[in-house]
Amino acid sequence: MENTVKIEAREQGKNPRQLREEGFLPATIYAKGQESLSVQMNKRDFINVYKKVKDGTYELVMGSKKYNAVIQNLQVEASTQKELNVEFKAV
């Protein structure tokens, strides 16, 4: 599907800057009544899907688990316009 992004659990011991240097984009999934989930995804894959979907619903796939979510916040560095972090809200 054009709205599917593969995610994985965020590596422990690495800060977001290290993840971005390795080509990953840190993200968080928020769901009502549940703890937030810190994940990471391939930055290039996310950008390709984001260009097509923008404000739509994303299907986030981690192994056998699937989350339907919308972007709550996309943090972008002001000077370079590079994506820094994504916050998803599960629907």
Tab-separated table of N, CA, C and O in Angstrom:
chain	number	residue	atom	x	y	z
A	1	MET	N	0.845	-1.189	0.000
A	1	MET	CA	0.000	0.000	0.000
A	1	MET	C	0.880	1.237	0.000
A	1	MET	O	1.990	1.232	0.512
A	2	GLU	N	0.372	2.282	-0.564
A	2	GLU	CA	1.171	3.498	-0.649
A	2	GLU	C	1.252	4.263	0.662
A	2	GLU	O	2.031	5.190	0.789
A	3	ASN	N	0.469	3.879	1.670
A	3	ASN	CA	0.504	4.575	2.950
A	3	ASN	C	1.191	3.758	4.045
A	3	ASN	O	1.101	4.081	5.213
A	4	THR	N	1.905	2.695	3.675
A	4	THR	CA	2.530	1.803	4.642
A	4	THR	C	3.983	2.194	4.890
A	4	THR	O	4.741	2.416	3.952
A	5	VAL	N	4.341	2.270	6.172
A	5	VAL	CA	5.716	2.562	6.568
A	5	VAL	C	6.161	1.482	7.543
A	5	VAL	O	5.467	1.202	8.522
A	6	LYS	N	7.307	0.879	7.272
A	6	LYS	CA	7.857	-0.118	8.196
A	6	LYS	C	8.581	0.606	9.323
A	6	LYS	O	9.369	1.514	9.078
A	7	ILE	N	8.282	0.188	10.547
A	7	ILE	CA	8.915	0.785	11.716
A	7	ILE	C	9.575	-0.320	12.531
A	7	ILE	O	9.293	-1.503	12.329
A	8	GLU	N	10.439	0.089	13.445
A	8	GLU	CA	11.050	-0.865	14.373
A	8	GLU	C	11.236	-0.167	15.697
A	8	GLU	O	11.250	1.069	15.773
A	9	ALA	N	11.347	-0.949	16.750
A	9	ALA	CA	11.559	-0.384	18.079
A	9	ALA	C	12.845	0.437	18.064
A	9	ALA	O	13.824	0.054	17.424
A	10	ARG	N	12.821	1.572	18.743
A	10	ARG	CA	13.989	2.442	18.770
A	10	ARG	C	15.129	1.774	19.526
A	10	ARG	O	14.923	1.192	20.585
A	11	GLU	N	16.330	1.861	18.970
A	11	GLU	CA	17.502	1.272	19.589
A	11	GLU	C	17.818	1.962	20.904
A	11	GLU	O	17.900	3.180	20.959
A	12	GLN	N	17.978	1.181	21.947
A	12	GLN	CA	18.317	1.727	23.253
A	12	GLN	C	19.766	2.201	23.239
A	12	GLN	O	20.620	1.600	22.608
A	13	GLY	N	20.028	3.289	23.920
A	13	GLY	CA	21.383	3.798	24.042
A	13	GLY	C	21.811	4.714	22.916
A	13	GLY	O	22.931	5.204	22.917
A	14	LYS	N	20.950	4.937	21.934
A	14	LYS	CA	21.276	5.859	20.853
A	14	LYS	C	20.360	7.067	20.949
A	14	LYS	O	19.158	6.929	21.118
A	15	ASN	N	20.956	8.244	20.830
A	15	ASN	CA	20.125	9.435	20.864
A	15	ASN	C	19.607	9.730	19.450
A	15	ASN	O	20.111	9.178	18.467
A	16	PRO	N	18.598	10.579	19.336
A	16	PRO	CA	17.998	10.856	18.029
A	16	PRO	C	19.000	11.353	16.977
A	16	PRO	O	18.879	11.019	15.801
A	17	ARG	N	19.985	12.117	17.385
A	17	ARG	CA	20.982	12.605	16.424
A	17	ARG	C	21.735	11.431	15.790
A	17	ARG	O	21.964	11.409	14.584
A	18	GLN	N	22.115	10.450	16.605
A	18	GLN	CA	22.816	9.274	16.084
A	18	GLN	C	21.932	8.499	15.100
A	18	GLN	O	22.398	8.028	14.061
A	19	LEU	N	20.654	8.382	15.436
A	19	LEU	CA	19.734	7.681	14.542
A	19	LEU	C	19.639	8.386	13.190
A	19	LEU	O	19.673	7.747	12.137
A	20	ARG	N	19.508	9.716	13.217
A	20	ARG	CA	19.407	10.475	11.967
A	20	ARG	C	20.676	10.330	11.125
A	20	ARG	O	20.603	10.244	9.901
A	21	GLU	N	21.840	10.308	11.777
A	21	GLU	CA	23.102	10.139	11.045
A	21	GLU	C	23.172	8.777	10.355
A	21	GLU	O	23.839	8.635	9.342
A	22	GLU	N	22.483	7.795	10.902
A	22	GLU	CA	22.460	6.444	10.324
A	22	GLU	C	21.332	6.257	9.307
A	22	GLU	O	21.117	5.155	8.812
A	23	GLY	N	20.574	7.322	9.026
A	23	GLY	CA	19.519	7.244	8.021
A	23	GLY	C	18.146	6.904	8.565
A	23	GLY	O	17.228	6.623	7.804
A	24	PHE	N	18.007	6.925	9.894
A	24	PHE	CA	16.710	6.653	10.511
A	24	PHE	C	16.059	7.951	10.965
A	24	PHE	O	16.730	8.946	11.207
A	25	LEU	N	14.760	7.900	11.100
A	25	LEU	CA	14.001	9.027	11.620
A	25	LEU	C	13.311	8.567	12.899
A	25	LEU	O	12.527	7.616	12.873
A	26	PRO	N	13.618	9.205	14.040
A	26	PRO	CA	12.945	8.814	15.276
A	26	PRO	C	11.477	9.244	15.247
A	26	PRO	O	11.122	10.273	14.667
A	27	ALA	N	10.639	8.443	15.886
A	27	ALA	CA	9.207	8.740	15.919
A	27	ALA	C	8.607	8.203	17.212
A	27	ALA	O	9.186	7.343	17.873
A	28	THR	N	7.433	8.729	17.540
A	28	THR	CA	6.691	8.287	18.711
A	28	THR	C	5.243	8.075	18.298
A	28	THR	O	4.682	8.870	17.549
A	29	ILE	N	4.658	6.989	18.794
A	29	ILE	CA	3.245	6.721	18.535
A	29	ILE	C	2.495	6.893	19.852
A	29	ILE	O	2.836	6.261	20.848
A	30	TYR	N	1.488	7.756	19.829
A	30	TYR	CA	0.658	7.989	21.000
A	30	TYR	C	-0.716	7.376	20.765
A	30	TYR	O	-1.280	7.511	19.684
A	31	ALA	N	-1.236	6.692	21.781
A	31	ALA	CA	-2.572	6.099	21.698
A	31	ALA	C	-3.284	6.339	23.023
A	31	ALA	O	-2.664	6.239	24.088
A	32	LYS	N	-4.548	6.647	22.952
A	32	LYS	CA	-5.322	6.931	24.153
A	32	LYS	C	-5.354	5.701	25.057
A	32	LYS	O	-5.643	4.592	24.622
A	33	GLY	N	-5.018	5.916	26.320
A	33	GLY	CA	-5.067	4.849	27.305
A	33	GLY	C	-3.886	3.893	27.264
A	33	GLY	O	-3.905	2.874	27.932
A	34	GLN	N	-2.869	4.213	26.456
A	34	GLN	CA	-1.696	3.347	26.359
A	34	GLN	C	-0.429	4.187	26.492
A	34	GLN	O	-0.442	5.390	26.248
A	35	GLU	N	0.657	3.518	26.868
A	35	GLU	CA	1.935	4.221	26.934
A	35	GLU	C	2.410	4.550	25.527
A	35	GLU	O	2.130	3.818	24.580
A	36	SER	N	3.154	5.640	25.399
A	36	SER	CA	3.694	5.997	24.092
A	36	SER	C	4.738	4.968	23.679
A	36	SER	O	5.373	4.317	24.511
A	37	LEU	N	4.913	4.821	22.396
A	37	LEU	CA	5.827	3.840	21.839
A	37	LEU	C	6.887	4.571	21.025
A	37	LEU	O	6.573	5.270	20.059
A	38	SER	N	8.166	4.440	21.420
A	38	SER	CA	9.274	5.073	20.705
A	38	SER	C	9.764	4.124	19.621
A	38	SER	O	10.126	2.985	19.903
A	39	VAL	N	9.767	4.616	18.388
A	39	VAL	CA	10.152	3.786	17.249
A	39	VAL	C	11.120	4.554	16.349
A	39	VAL	O	11.371	5.742	16.554
A	40	GLN	N	11.619	3.853	15.351
A	40	GLN	CA	12.444	4.480	14.329
A	40	GLN	C	12.048	3.887	12.993
A	40	GLN	O	11.503	2.797	12.918
A	41	MET	N	12.292	4.652	11.925
A	41	MET	CA	11.961	4.193	10.577
A	41	MET	C	13.006	4.709	9.610
A	41	MET	O	13.709	5.682	9.913
A	42	ASN	N	13.108	4.069	8.480
A	42	ASN	CA	14.009	4.526	7.452
A	42	ASN	C	13.518	5.887	6.963
A	42	ASN	O	12.373	6.024	6.549
A	43	LYS	N	14.385	6.881	7.024
A	43	LYS	CA	13.973	8.245	6.683
A	43	LYS	C	13.535	8.352	5.229
A	43	LYS	O	12.507	8.956	4.933
A	44	ARG	N	14.280	7.758	4.318
A	44	ARG	CA	13.944	7.853	2.895
A	44	ARG	C	12.589	7.216	2.611
A	44	ARG	O	11.773	7.770	1.862
A	45	ASP	N	12.319	6.056	3.219
A	45	ASP	CA	11.027	5.391	3.025
A	45	ASP	C	9.882	6.271	3.520
A	45	ASP	O	8.846	6.389	2.864
A	46	PHE	N	10.069	6.877	4.701
A	46	PHE	CA	9.019	7.732	5.243
A	46	PHE	C	8.760	8.931	4.329
A	46	PHE	O	7.604	9.263	4.056
A	47	ILE	N	9.814	9.585	3.870
A	47	ILE	CA	9.650	10.771	3.023
A	47	ILE	C	8.910	10.419	1.739
A	47	ILE	O	8.033	11.163	1.297
A	48	ASN	N	9.231	9.274	1.138
A	48	ASN	CA	8.534	8.851	-0.081
A	48	ASN	C	7.042	8.663	0.167
A	48	ASN	O	6.215	9.062	-0.650
A	49	VAL	N	6.678	8.061	1.282
A	49	VAL	CA	5.261	7.866	1.615
A	49	VAL	C	4.628	9.200	1.987
A	49	VAL	O	3.506	9.511	1.571
A	50	TYR	N	5.340	10.031	2.732
A	50	TYR	CA	4.807	11.331	3.171
A	50	TYR	C	4.460	12.220	1.975
A	50	TYR	O	3.450	12.924	1.992
A	51	LYS	N	5.267	12.190	0.936
A	51	LYS	CA	4.996	13.001	-0.254
A	51	LYS	C	3.669	12.619	-0.896
A	51	LYS	O	3.008	13.451	-1.499
A	52	LYS	N	3.273	11.355	-0.777
A	52	LYS	CA	2.028	10.875	-1.378
A	52	LYS	C	0.828	11.071	-0.465
A	52	LYS	O	-0.266	11.390	-0.910
A	53	VAL	N	1.011	10.865	0.841
A	53	VAL	CA	-0.122	10.804	1.770
A	53	VAL	C	-0.348	12.115	2.509
A	53	VAL	O	-1.483	12.511	2.733
A	54	LYS	N	0.710	12.794	2.929
A	54	LYS	CA	0.669	14.043	3.718
A	54	LYS	C	-0.232	13.920	4.944
A	54	LYS	O	0.178	13.419	5.952
A	55	ASP	N	-1.480	14.393	4.836
A	55	ASP	CA	-2.375	14.467	5.993
A	55	ASP	C	-3.270	13.246	6.155
A	55	ASP	O	-4.183	13.255	6.965
A	56	GLY	N	-3.027	12.209	5.423
A	56	GLY	CA	-3.870	11.025	5.486
A	56	GLY	C	-3.491	10.091	6.618
A	56	GLY	O	-2.694	10.412	7.500
A	57	THR	N	-4.053	8.894	6.571
A	57	THR	CA	-3.783	7.867	7.574
A	57	THR	C	-2.632	6.987	7.102
A	57	THR	O	-2.592	6.561	5.959
A	58	TYR	N	-1.716	6.727	8.010
A	58	TYR	CA	-0.554	5.894	7.732
A	58	TYR	C	-0.747	4.531	8.388
A	58	TYR	O	-1.292	4.443	9.475
A	59	GLU	N	-0.275	3.500	7.718
A	59	GLU	CA	-0.258	2.173	8.315
A	59	GLU	C	1.187	1.902	8.715
A	59	GLU	O	2.065	1.766	7.861
A	60	LEU	N	1.426	1.857	10.022
A	60	LEU	CA	2.764	1.633	10.557
A	60	LEU	C	2.888	0.160	10.908
A	60	LEU	O	2.100	-0.364	11.684
A	61	VAL	N	3.865	-0.519	10.321
A	61	VAL	CA	4.010	-1.959	10.471
A	61	VAL	C	5.312	-2.263	11.208
A	61	VAL	O	6.392	-1.867	10.771
A	62	MET	N	5.171	-2.993	12.328
A	62	MET	CA	6.326	-3.445	13.103
A	62	MET	C	6.149	-4.938	13.331
A	62	MET	O	5.394	-5.352	14.213
A	63	GLY	N	6.826	-5.728	12.518
A	63	GLY	CA	6.658	-7.179	12.605
A	63	GLY	C	5.233	-7.557	12.251
A	63	GLY	O	4.731	-7.223	11.198
A	64	SER	N	4.546	-8.222	13.184
A	64	SER	CA	3.156	-8.620	12.947
A	64	SER	C	2.162	-7.577	13.451
A	64	SER	O	0.962	-7.707	13.229
A	65	LYS	N	2.662	-6.544	14.135
A	65	LYS	CA	1.776	-5.497	14.657
A	65	LYS	C	1.588	-4.393	13.628
A	65	LYS	O	2.522	-4.020	12.931
A	66	LYS	N	0.362	-3.888	13.555
A	66	LYS	CA	0.048	-2.787	12.647
A	66	LYS	C	-0.659	-1.688	13.436
A	66	LYS	O	-1.513	-1.967	14.274
A	67	TYR	N	-0.284	-0.465	13.160
A	67	TYR	CA	-0.897	0.699	13.800
A	67	TYR	C	-1.397	1.627	12.703
A	67	TYR	O	-0.650	1.955	11.776
A	68	ASN	N	-2.649	2.040	12.798
A	68	ASN	CA	-3.174	3.069	11.911
A	68	ASN	C	-3.055	4.386	12.655
A	68	ASN	O	-3.526	4.510	13.787
A	69	ALA	N	-2.418	5.359	12.017
A	69	ALA	CA	-2.140	6.605	12.716
A	69	ALA	C	-2.100	7.781	11.742
A	69	ALA	O	-1.918	7.598	10.537
A	70	VAL	N	-2.267	8.961	12.302
A	70	VAL	CA	-2.105	10.207	11.557
A	70	VAL	C	-0.935	10.969	12.175
A	70	VAL	O	-0.590	10.766	13.334
A	71	ILE	N	-0.350	11.843	11.400
A	71	ILE	CA	0.763	12.642	11.924
A	71	ILE	C	0.199	13.732	12.820
A	71	ILE	O	-0.630	14.541	12.390
A	72	GLN	N	0.637	13.737	14.058
A	72	GLN	CA	0.236	14.769	15.004
A	72	GLN	C	1.200	15.949	14.908
A	72	GLN	O	0.799	17.091	15.004
A	73	ASN	N	2.496	15.648	14.718
A	73	ASN	CA	3.498	16.694	14.621
A	73	ASN	C	4.690	16.168	13.833
A	73	ASN	O	5.168	15.078	14.097
A	74	LEU	N	5.146	16.938	12.881
A	74	LEU	CA	6.363	16.634	12.143
A	74	LEU	C	7.339	17.758	12.432
A	74	LEU	O	7.142	18.887	11.993
A	75	GLN	N	8.360	17.449	13.216
A	75	GLN	CA	9.335	18.456	13.606
A	75	GLN	C	10.383	18.585	12.508
A	75	GLN	O	10.983	17.596	12.092
A	76	VAL	N	10.587	19.831	12.046
A	76	VAL	CA	11.514	20.107	10.953
A	76	VAL	C	12.501	21.174	11.409
A	76	VAL	O	12.107	22.160	12.040
A	77	GLU	N	13.780	20.987	11.085
A	77	GLU	CA	14.789	21.986	11.417
A	77	GLU	C	14.563	23.220	10.549
A	77	GLU	O	14.455	23.118	9.323
A	78	ALA	N	14.498	24.373	11.165
A	78	ALA	CA	14.133	25.603	10.468
A	78	ALA	C	15.121	25.986	9.365
A	78	ALA	O	14.713	26.381	8.276
A	79	SER	N	16.396	25.874	9.625
A	79	SER	CA	17.376	26.356	8.648
A	79	SER	C	17.576	25.412	7.466
A	79	SER	O	17.828	25.854	6.347
A	80	THR	N	17.470	24.108	7.686
A	80	THR	CA	17.746	23.150	6.611
A	80	THR	C	16.498	22.467	6.063
A	80	THR	O	16.574	21.789	5.042
A	81	GLN	N	15.391	22.606	6.745
A	81	GLN	CA	14.132	21.947	6.383
A	81	GLN	C	14.237	20.431	6.413
A	81	GLN	O	13.484	19.730	5.743
A	82	LYS	N	15.171	19.892	7.200
A	82	LYS	CA	15.303	18.451	7.359
A	82	LYS	C	14.390	17.966	8.475
A	82	LYS	O	14.246	18.619	9.499
A	83	GLU	N	13.790	16.803	8.260
A	83	GLU	CA	12.895	16.208	9.240
A	83	GLU	C	13.711	15.728	10.438
A	83	GLU	O	14.741	15.088	10.277
A	84	LEU	N	13.227	16.047	11.644
A	84	LEU	CA	13.920	15.670	12.862
A	84	LEU	C	13.204	14.580	13.640
A	84	LEU	O	13.840	13.712	14.225
A	85	ASN	N	11.873	14.640	13.675
A	85	ASN	CA	11.105	13.734	14.514
A	85	ASN	C	9.645	13.736	14.039
A	85	ASN	O	9.153	14.754	13.559
A	86	VAL	N	8.999	12.599	14.193
A	86	VAL	CA	7.581	12.501	13.828
A	86	VAL	C	6.813	11.999	15.050
A	86	VAL	O	7.245	11.071	15.724
A	87	GLU	N	5.680	12.622	15.305
A	87	GLU	CA	4.765	12.148	16.357
A	87	GLU	C	3.484	11.702	15.668
A	87	GLU	O	2.856	12.477	14.958
A	88	PHE	N	3.137	10.440	15.889
A	88	PHE	CA	1.912	9.878	15.323
A	88	PHE	C	0.857	9.737	16.407
A	88	PHE	O	1.184	9.460	17.559
A	89	LYS	N	-0.390	9.886	16.023
A	89	LYS	CA	-1.508	9.644	16.923
A	89	LYS	C	-2.310	8.479	16.348
A	89	LYS	O	-2.798	8.535	15.212
A	90	ALA	N	-2.405	7.404	17.115
A	90	ALA	CA	-3.147	6.220	16.657
A	90	ALA	C	-4.632	6.538	16.549
A	90	ALA	O	-5.180	7.262	17.375
A	91	VAL	N	-5.245	6.000	15.498
A	91	VAL	CA	-6.687	6.217	15.297
A	91	VAL	C	-7.432	4.902	15.343
A	91	VAL	O	-6.876	3.849	15.206
